[in-house]
CSV table of N, CA and C and ligand atoms in Angstrom, one decimal:
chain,number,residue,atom,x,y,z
A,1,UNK,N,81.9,58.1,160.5
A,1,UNK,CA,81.9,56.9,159.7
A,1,UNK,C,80.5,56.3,159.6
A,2,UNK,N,80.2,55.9,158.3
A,2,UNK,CA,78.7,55.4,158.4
A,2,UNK,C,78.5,53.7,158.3
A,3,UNK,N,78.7,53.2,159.5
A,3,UNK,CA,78.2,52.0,159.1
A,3,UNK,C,77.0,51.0,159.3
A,4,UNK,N,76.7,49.8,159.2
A,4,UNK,CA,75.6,49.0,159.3
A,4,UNK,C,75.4,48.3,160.9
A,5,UNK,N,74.5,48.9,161.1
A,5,UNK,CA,74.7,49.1,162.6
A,5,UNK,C,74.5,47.3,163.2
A,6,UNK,N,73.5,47.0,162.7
A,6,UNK,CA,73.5,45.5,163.2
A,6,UNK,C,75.0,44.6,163.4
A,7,UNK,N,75.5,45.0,162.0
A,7,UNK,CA,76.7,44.5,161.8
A,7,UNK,C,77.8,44.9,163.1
A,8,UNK,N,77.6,46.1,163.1
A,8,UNK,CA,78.9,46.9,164.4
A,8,UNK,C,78.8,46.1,165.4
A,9,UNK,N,77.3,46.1,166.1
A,9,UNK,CA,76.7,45.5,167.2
A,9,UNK,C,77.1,44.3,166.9
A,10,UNK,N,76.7,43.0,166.7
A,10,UNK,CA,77.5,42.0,166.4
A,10,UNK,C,78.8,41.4,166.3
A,11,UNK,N,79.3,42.6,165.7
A,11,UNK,CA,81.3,42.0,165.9
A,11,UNK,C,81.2,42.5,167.8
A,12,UNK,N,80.7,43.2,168.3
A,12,UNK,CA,81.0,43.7,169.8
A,12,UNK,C,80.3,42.5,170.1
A,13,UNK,N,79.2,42.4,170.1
A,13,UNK,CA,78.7,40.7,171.0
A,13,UNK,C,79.3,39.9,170.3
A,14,UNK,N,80.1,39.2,170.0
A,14,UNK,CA,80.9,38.2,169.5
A,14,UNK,C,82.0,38.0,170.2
A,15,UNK,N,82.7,39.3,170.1
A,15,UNK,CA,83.9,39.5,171.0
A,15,UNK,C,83.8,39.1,172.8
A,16,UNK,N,82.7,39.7,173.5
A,16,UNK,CA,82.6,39.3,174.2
A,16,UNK,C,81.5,37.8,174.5
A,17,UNK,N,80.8,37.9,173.1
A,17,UNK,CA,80.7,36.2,173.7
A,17,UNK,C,81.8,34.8,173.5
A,18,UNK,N,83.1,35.8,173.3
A,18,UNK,CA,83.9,34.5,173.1
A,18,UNK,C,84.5,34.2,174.8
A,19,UNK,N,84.4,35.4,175.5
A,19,UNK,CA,85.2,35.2,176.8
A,19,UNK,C,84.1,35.3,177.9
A,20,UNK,N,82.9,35.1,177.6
A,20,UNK,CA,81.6,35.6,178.8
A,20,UNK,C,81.7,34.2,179.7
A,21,UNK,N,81.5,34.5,180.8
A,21,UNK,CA,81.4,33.2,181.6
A,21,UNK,C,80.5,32.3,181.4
A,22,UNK,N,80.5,30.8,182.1
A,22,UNK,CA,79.7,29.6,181.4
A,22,UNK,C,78.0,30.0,181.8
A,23,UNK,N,78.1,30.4,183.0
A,23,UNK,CA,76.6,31.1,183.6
A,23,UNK,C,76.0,32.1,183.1
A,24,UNK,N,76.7,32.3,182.0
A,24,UNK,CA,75.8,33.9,181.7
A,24,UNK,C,75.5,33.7,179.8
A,25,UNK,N,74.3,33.9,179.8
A,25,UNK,CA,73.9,33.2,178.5
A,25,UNK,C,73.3,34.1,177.5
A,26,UNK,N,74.1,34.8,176.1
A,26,UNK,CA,73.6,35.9,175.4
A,26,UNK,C,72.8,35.4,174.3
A,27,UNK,N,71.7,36.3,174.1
A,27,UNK,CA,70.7,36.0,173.5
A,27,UNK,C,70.1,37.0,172.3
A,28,UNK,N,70.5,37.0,170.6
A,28,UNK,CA,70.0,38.4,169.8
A,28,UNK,C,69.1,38.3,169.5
A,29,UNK,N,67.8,39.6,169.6
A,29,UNK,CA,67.0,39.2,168.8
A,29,UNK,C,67.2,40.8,167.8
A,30,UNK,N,67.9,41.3,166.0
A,30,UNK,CA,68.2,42.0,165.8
A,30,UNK,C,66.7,41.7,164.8
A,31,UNK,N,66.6,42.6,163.8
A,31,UNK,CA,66.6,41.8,162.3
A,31,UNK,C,67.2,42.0,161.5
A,32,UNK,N,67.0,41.7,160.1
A,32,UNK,CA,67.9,41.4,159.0
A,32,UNK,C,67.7,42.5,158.0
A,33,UNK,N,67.3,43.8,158.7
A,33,UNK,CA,67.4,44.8,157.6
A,33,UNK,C,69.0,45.5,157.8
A,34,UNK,N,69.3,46.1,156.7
A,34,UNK,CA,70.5,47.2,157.0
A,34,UNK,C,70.1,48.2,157.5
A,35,UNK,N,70.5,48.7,158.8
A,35,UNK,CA,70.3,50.2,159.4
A,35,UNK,C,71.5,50.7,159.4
A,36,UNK,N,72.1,52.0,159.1
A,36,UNK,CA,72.8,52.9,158.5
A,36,UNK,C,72.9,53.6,159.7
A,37,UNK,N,74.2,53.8,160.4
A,37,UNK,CA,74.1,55.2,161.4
A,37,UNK,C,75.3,56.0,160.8
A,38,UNK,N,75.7,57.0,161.3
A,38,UNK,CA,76.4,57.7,160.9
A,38,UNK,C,77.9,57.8,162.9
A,39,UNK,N,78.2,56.9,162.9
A,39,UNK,CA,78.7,57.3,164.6
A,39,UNK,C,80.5,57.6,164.1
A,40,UNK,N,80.8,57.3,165.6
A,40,UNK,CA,82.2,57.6,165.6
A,40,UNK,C,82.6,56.3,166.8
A,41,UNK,N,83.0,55.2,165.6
A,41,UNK,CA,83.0,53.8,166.2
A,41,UNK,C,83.8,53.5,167.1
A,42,UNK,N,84.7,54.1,167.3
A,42,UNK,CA,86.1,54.1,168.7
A,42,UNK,C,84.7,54.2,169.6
A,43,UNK,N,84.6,55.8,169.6
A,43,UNK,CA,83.3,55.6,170.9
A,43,UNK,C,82.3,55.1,170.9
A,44,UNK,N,82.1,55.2,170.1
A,44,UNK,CA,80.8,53.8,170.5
A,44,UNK,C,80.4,52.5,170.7
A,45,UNK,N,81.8,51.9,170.4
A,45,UNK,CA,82.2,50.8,170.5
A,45,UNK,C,82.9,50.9,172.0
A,46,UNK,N,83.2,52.0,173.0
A,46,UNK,CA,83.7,52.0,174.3
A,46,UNK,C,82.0,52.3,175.2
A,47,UNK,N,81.4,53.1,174.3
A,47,UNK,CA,80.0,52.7,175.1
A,47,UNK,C,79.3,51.3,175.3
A,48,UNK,N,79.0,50.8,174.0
A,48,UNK,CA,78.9,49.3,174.3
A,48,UNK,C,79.3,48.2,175.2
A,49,UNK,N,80.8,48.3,175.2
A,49,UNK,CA,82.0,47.5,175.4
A,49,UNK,C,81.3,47.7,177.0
A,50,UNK,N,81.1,49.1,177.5
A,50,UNK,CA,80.9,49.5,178.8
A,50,UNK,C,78.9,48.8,179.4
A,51,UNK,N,78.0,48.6,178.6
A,51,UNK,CA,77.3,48.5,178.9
A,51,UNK,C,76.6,46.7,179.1
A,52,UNK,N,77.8,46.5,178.1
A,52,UNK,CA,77.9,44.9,177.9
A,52,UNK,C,78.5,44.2,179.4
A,53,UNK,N,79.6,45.3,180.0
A,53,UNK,CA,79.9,44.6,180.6
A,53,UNK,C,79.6,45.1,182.1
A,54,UNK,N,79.0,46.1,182.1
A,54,UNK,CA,78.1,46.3,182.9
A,54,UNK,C,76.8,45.1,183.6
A,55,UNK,N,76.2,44.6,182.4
A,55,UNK,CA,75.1,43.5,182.4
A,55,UNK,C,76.0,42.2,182.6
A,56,UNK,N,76.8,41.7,182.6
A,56,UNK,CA,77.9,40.8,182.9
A,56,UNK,C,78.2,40.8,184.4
A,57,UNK,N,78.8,42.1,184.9
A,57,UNK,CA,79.5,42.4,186.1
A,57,UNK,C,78.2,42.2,187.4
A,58,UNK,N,77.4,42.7,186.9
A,58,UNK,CA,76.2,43.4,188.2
A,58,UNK,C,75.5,41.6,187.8
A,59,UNK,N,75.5,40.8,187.3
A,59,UNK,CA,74.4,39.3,187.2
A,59,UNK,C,76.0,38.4,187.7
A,60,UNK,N,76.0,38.5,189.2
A,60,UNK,CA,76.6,37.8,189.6
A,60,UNK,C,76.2,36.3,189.5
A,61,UNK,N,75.0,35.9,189.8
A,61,UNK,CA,74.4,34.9,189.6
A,61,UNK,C,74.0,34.0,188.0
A,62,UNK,N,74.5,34.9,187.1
A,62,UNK,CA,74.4,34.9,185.7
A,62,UNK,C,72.9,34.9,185.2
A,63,UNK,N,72.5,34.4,184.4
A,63,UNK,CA,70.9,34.1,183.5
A,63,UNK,C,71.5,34.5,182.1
A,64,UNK,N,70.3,35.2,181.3
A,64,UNK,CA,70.2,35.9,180.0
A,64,UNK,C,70.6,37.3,180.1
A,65,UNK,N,71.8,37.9,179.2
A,65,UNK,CA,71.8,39.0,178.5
A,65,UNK,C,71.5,38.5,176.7
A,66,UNK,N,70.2,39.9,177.0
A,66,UNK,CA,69.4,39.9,175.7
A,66,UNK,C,69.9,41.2,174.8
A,67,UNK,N,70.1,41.2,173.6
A,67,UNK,CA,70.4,42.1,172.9
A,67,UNK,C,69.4,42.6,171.5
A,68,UNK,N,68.8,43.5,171.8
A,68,UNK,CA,67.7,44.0,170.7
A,68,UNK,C,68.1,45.4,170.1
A,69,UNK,N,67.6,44.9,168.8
A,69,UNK,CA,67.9,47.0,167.8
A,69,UNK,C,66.4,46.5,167.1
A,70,UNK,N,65.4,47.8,167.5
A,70,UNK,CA,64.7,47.5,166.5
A,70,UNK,C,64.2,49.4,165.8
A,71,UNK,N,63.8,49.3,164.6
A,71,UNK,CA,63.7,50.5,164.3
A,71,UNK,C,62.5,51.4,164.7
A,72,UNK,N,62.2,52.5,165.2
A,72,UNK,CA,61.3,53.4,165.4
A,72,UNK,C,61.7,55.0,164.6
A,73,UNK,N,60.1,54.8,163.9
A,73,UNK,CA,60.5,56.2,163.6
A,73,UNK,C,61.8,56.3,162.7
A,74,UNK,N,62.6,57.1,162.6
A,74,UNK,CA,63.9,57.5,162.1
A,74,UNK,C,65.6,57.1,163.3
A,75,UNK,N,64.7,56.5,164.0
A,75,UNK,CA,65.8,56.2,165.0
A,75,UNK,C,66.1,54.9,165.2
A,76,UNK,N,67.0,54.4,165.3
A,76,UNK,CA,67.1,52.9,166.0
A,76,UNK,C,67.2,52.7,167.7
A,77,UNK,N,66.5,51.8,168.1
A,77,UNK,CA,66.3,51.5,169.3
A,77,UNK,C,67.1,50.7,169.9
A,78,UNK,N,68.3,50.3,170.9
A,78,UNK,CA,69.1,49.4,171.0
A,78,UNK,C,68.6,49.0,172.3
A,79,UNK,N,68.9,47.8,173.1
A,79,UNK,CA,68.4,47.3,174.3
A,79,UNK,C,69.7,46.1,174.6
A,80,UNK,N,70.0,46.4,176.0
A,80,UNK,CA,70.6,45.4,176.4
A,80,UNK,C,70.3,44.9,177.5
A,81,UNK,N,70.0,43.5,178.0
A,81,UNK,CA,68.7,44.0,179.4
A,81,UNK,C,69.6,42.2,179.8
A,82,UNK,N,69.7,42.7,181.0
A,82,UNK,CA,70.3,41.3,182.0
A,82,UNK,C,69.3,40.9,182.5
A,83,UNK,N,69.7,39.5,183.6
A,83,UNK,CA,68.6,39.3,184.7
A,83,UNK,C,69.3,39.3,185.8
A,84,UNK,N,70.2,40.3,186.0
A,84,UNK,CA,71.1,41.0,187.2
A,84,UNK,C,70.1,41.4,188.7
A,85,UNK,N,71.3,41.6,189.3
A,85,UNK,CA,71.0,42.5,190.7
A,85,UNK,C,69.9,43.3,190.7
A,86,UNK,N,69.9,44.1,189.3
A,86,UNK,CA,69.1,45.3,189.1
A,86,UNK,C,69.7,46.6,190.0
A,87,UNK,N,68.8,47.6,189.7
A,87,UNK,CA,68.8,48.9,190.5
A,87,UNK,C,67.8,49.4,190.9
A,88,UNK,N,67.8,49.7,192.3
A,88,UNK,CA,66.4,50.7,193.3
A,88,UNK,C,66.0,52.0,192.3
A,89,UNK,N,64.4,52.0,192.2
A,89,UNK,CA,63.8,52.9,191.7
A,89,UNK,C,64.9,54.1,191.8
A,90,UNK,N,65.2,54.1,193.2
A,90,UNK,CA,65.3,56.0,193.6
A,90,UNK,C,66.7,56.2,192.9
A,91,UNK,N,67.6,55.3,192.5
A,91,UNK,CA,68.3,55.8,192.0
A,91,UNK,C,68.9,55.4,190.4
A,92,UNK,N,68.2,55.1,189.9
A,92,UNK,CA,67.9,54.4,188.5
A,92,UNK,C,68.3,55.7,187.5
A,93,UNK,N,68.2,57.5,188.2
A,93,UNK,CA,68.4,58.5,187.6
A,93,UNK,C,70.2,58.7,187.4
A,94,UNK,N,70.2,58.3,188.4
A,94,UNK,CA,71.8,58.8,188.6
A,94,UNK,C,72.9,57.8,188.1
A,95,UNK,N,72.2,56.6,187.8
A,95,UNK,CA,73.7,55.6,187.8
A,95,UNK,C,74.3,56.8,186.1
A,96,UNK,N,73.9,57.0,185.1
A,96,UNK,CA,73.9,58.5,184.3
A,96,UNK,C,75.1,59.6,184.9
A,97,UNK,N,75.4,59.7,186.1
A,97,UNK,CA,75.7,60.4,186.7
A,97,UNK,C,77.6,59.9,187.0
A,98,UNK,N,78.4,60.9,186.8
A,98,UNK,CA,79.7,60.9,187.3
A,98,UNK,C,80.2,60.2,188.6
A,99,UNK,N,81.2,59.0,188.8
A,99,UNK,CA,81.0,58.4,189.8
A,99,UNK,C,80.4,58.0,190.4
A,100,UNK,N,79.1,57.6,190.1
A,100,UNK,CA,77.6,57.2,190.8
A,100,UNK,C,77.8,56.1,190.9
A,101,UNK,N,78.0,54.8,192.2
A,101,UNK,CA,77.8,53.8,191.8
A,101,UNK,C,76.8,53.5,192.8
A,102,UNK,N,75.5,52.5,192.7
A,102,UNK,CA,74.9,52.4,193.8
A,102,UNK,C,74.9,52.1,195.2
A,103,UNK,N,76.1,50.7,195.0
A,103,UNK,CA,76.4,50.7,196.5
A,103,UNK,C,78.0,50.3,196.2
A,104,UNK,N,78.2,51.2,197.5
A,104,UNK,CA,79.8,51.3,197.0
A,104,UNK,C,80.7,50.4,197.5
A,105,UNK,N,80.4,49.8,198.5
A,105,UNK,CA,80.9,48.7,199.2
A,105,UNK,C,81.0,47.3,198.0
A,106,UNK,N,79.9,47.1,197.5
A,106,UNK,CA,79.9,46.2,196.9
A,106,UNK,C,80.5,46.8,195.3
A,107,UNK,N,79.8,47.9,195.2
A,107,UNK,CA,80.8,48.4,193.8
A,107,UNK,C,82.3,48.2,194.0
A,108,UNK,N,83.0,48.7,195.3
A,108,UNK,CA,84.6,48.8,194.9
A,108,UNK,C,85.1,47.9,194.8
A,109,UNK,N,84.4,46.6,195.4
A,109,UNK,CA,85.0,45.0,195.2
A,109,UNK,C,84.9,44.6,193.9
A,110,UNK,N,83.9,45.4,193.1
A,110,UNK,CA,83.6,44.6,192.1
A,110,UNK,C,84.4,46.3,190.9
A,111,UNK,N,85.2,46.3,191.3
A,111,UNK,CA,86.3,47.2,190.6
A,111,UNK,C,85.1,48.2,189.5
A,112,UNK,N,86.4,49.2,188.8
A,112,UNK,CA,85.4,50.2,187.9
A,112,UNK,C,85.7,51.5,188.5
A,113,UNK,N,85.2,52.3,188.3
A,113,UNK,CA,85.0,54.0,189.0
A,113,UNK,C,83.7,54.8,188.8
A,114,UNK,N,82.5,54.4,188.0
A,114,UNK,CA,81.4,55.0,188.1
A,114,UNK,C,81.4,55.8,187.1
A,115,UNK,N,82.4,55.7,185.7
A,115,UNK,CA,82.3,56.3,184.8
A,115,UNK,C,81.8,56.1,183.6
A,116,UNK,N,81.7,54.9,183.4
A,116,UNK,CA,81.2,54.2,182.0
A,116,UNK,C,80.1,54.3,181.9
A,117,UNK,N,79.1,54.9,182.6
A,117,UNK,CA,77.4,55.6,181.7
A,117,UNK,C,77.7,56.9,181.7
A,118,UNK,N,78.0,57.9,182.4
A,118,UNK,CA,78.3,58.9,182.4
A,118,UNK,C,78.9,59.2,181.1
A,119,UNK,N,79.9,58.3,180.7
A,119,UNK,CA,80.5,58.9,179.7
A,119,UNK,C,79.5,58.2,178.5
A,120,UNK,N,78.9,56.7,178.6
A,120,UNK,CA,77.6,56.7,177.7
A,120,UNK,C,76.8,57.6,177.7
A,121,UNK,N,76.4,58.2,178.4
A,121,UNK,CA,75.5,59.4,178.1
A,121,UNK,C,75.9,60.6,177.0
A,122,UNK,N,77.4,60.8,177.2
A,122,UNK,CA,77.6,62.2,176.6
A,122,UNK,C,77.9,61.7,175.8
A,123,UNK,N,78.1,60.3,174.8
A,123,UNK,CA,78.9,59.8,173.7
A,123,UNK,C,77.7,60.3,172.8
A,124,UNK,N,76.2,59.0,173.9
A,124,UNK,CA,75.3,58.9,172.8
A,124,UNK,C,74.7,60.2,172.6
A,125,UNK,N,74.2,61.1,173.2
A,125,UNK,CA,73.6,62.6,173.2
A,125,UNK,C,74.1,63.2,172.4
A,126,UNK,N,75.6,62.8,172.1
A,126,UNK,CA,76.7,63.7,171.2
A,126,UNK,C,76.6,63.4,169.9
A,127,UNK,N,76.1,62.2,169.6
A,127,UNK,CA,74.9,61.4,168.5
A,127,UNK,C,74.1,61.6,167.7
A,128,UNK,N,73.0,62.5,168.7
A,128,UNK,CA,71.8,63.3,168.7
A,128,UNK,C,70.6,62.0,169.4
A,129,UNK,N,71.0,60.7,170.2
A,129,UNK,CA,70.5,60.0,170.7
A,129,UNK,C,69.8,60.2,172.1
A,130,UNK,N,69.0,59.5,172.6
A,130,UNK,CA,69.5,59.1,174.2
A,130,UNK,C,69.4,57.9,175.1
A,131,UNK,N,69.8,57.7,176.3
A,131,UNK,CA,70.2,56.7,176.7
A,131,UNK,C,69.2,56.8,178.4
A,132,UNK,N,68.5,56.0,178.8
A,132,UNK,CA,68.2,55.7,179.9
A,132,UNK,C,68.0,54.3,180.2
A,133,UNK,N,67.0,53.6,181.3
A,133,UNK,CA,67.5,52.5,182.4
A,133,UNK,C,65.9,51.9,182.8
A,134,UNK,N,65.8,50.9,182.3
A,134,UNK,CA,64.6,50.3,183.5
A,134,UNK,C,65.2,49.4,184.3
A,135,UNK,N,64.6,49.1,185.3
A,135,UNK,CA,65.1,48.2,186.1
A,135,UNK,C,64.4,47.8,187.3
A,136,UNK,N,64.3,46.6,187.8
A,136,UNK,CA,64.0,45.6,189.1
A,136,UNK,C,64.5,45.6,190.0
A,137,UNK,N,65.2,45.8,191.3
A,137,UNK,CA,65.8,45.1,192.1
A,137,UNK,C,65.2,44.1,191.9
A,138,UNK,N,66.8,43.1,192.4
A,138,UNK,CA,66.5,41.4,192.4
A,138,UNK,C,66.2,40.7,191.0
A,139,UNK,N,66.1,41.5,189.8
A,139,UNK,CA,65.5,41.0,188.6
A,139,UNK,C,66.3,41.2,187.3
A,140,UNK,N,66.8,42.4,187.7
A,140,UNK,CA,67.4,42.7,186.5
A,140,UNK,C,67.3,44.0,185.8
A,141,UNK,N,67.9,44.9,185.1
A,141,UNK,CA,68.2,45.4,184.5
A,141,UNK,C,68.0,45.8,182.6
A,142,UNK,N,67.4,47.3,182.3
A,142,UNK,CA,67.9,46.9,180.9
A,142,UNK,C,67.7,48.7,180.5
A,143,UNK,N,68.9,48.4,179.9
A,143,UNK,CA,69.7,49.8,179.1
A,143,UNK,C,69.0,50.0,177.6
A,144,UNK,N,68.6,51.2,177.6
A,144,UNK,CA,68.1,51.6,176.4
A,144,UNK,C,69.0,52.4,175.9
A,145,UNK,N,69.0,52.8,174.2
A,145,UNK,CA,69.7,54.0,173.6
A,145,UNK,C,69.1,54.3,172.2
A,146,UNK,N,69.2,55.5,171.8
A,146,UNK,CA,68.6,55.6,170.7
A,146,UNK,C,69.7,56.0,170.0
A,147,UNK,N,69.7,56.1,168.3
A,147,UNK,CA,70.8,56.7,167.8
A,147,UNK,C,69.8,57.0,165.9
A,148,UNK,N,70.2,58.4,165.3
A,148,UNK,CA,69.9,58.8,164.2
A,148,UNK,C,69.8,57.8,163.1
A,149,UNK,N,68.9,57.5,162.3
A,149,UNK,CA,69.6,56.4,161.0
A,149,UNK,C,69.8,57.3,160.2
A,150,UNK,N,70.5,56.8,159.4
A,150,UNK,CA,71.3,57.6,158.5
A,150,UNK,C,70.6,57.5,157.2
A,151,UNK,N,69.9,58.6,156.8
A,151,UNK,CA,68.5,57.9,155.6
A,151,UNK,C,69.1,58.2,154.2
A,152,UNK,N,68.9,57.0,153.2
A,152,UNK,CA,69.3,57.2,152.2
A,152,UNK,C,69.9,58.3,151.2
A,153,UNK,N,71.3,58.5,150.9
A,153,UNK,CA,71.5,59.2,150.3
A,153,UNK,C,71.9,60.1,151.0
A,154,UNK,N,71.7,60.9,152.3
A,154,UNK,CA,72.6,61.6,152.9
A,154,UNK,C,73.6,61.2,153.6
A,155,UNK,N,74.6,62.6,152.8
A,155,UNK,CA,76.2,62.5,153.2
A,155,UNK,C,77.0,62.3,152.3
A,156,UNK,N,76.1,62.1,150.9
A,156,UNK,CA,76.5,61.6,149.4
A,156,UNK,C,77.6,62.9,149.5
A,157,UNK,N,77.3,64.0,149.6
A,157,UNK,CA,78.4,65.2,149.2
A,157,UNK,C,79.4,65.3,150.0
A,158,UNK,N,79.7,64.6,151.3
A,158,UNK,CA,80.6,65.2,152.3
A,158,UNK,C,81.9,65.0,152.0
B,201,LIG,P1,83.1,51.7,185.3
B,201,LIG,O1,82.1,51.5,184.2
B,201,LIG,O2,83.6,53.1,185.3
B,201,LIG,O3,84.2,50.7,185.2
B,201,LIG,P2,80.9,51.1,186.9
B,201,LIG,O4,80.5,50.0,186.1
B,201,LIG,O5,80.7,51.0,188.4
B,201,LIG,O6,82.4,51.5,186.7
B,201,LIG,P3,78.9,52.7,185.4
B,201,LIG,O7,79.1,51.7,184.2
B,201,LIG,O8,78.9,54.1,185.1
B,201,LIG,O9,80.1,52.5,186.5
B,201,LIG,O10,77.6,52.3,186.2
B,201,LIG,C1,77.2,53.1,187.3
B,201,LIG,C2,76.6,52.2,188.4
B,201,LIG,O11,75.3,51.8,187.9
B,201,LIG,C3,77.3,50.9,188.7
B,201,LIG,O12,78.3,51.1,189.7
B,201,LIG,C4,76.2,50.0,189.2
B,201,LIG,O13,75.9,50.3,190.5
B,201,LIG,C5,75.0,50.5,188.3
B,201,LIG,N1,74.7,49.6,187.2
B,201,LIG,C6,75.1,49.9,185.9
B,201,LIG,N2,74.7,48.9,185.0
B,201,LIG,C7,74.1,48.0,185.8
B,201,LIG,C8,73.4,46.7,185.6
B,201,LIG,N3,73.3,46.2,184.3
B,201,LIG,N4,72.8,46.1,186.6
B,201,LIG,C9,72.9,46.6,187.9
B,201,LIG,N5,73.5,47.8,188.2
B,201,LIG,C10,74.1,48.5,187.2
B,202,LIG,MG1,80.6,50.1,184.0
């Protein structure tokens, strides 16, 4: 399905800024061009869904979740970046990873199974995108992804 990607992204931050707690405060900076992807919006809308609430779950303390798409190149750039717990350098590689969660004591309280990037990973790659992580202990957090734009006029025949 090809749709307007700012647009997609915004009905998903919407939905969850209607039920986000009082502490935790969302912030877009998109712009106002049309970017055109070509996805498969069930999933990608369960990767989001998963990354959104990822940056919610781990900012126990609340602050800003920020939300950016900006265009590079033929790709679009998405960013969702908290001012959470964050994650330790050493393992910044693996949260990517099947059941990975960093600390598990505190992960199993705070419910989940360690699957929701893992399976972001294989959604967005399956894309032709990719998806990795900067991050702070103590500061925060921020998820990157890229995804194809869909450039004028292709797919006219399909
Ligand atoms: P699930 O998504 O399956 O319900 P989960 O949230 O624990 O469980 P993932 O979404 O795959 O699993 O994330 C893996 C781990 O990466 C998390 O357990 C957490 O330790 C860490 N993590 C992910 N996002 C953040 C974030 N925004 N801030 C801090 N840690 C994070
Ligand atoms: Mg998760």
């Amino acid at each position: 399905e090809i749709v307007d990607f700012n647009k997609f992204f915004n009905k998903i931050i919407d939905r969850f800024e209607m039920s986000k707690p009082e502490h935790i405060n969302f912030q877009r900076l998109m712009p106002d061009t049309d970017m055109f992807v070509e996805i498969d919006t069930d999933k990608m809308t369960q990767v989001i869904d998963n990354i959104i609430s990822n940056a919610m779950k781990y900012s126990p303390n609340g602050g800003n979740v920020r939300f950016g798409v900006i265009l590079k190149d033929d790709m679009l750039k998405v960013m969702v970046s908290d001012d959470g717990m964050g994650i330790p350098q050493d393992n910044l590689e693996r949260i990517f990873d099947r059941f990975y969660r960093v600390d598990r004591a505190r992960a199993r309280a705070m419910g989940g199974t360690g699957l929701g990037l893992a399976i972001a990973k294989e959604m967005i790659e399956a894309h032709g995108g990719e998806i990795w992580a900067e991050s702070e202990e103590g500061k925060g957090t921020t998820i990157f992804f890229t995804l194809p734009i869909q450039l004028e006029g292709e797919g006219e025949w399909e």
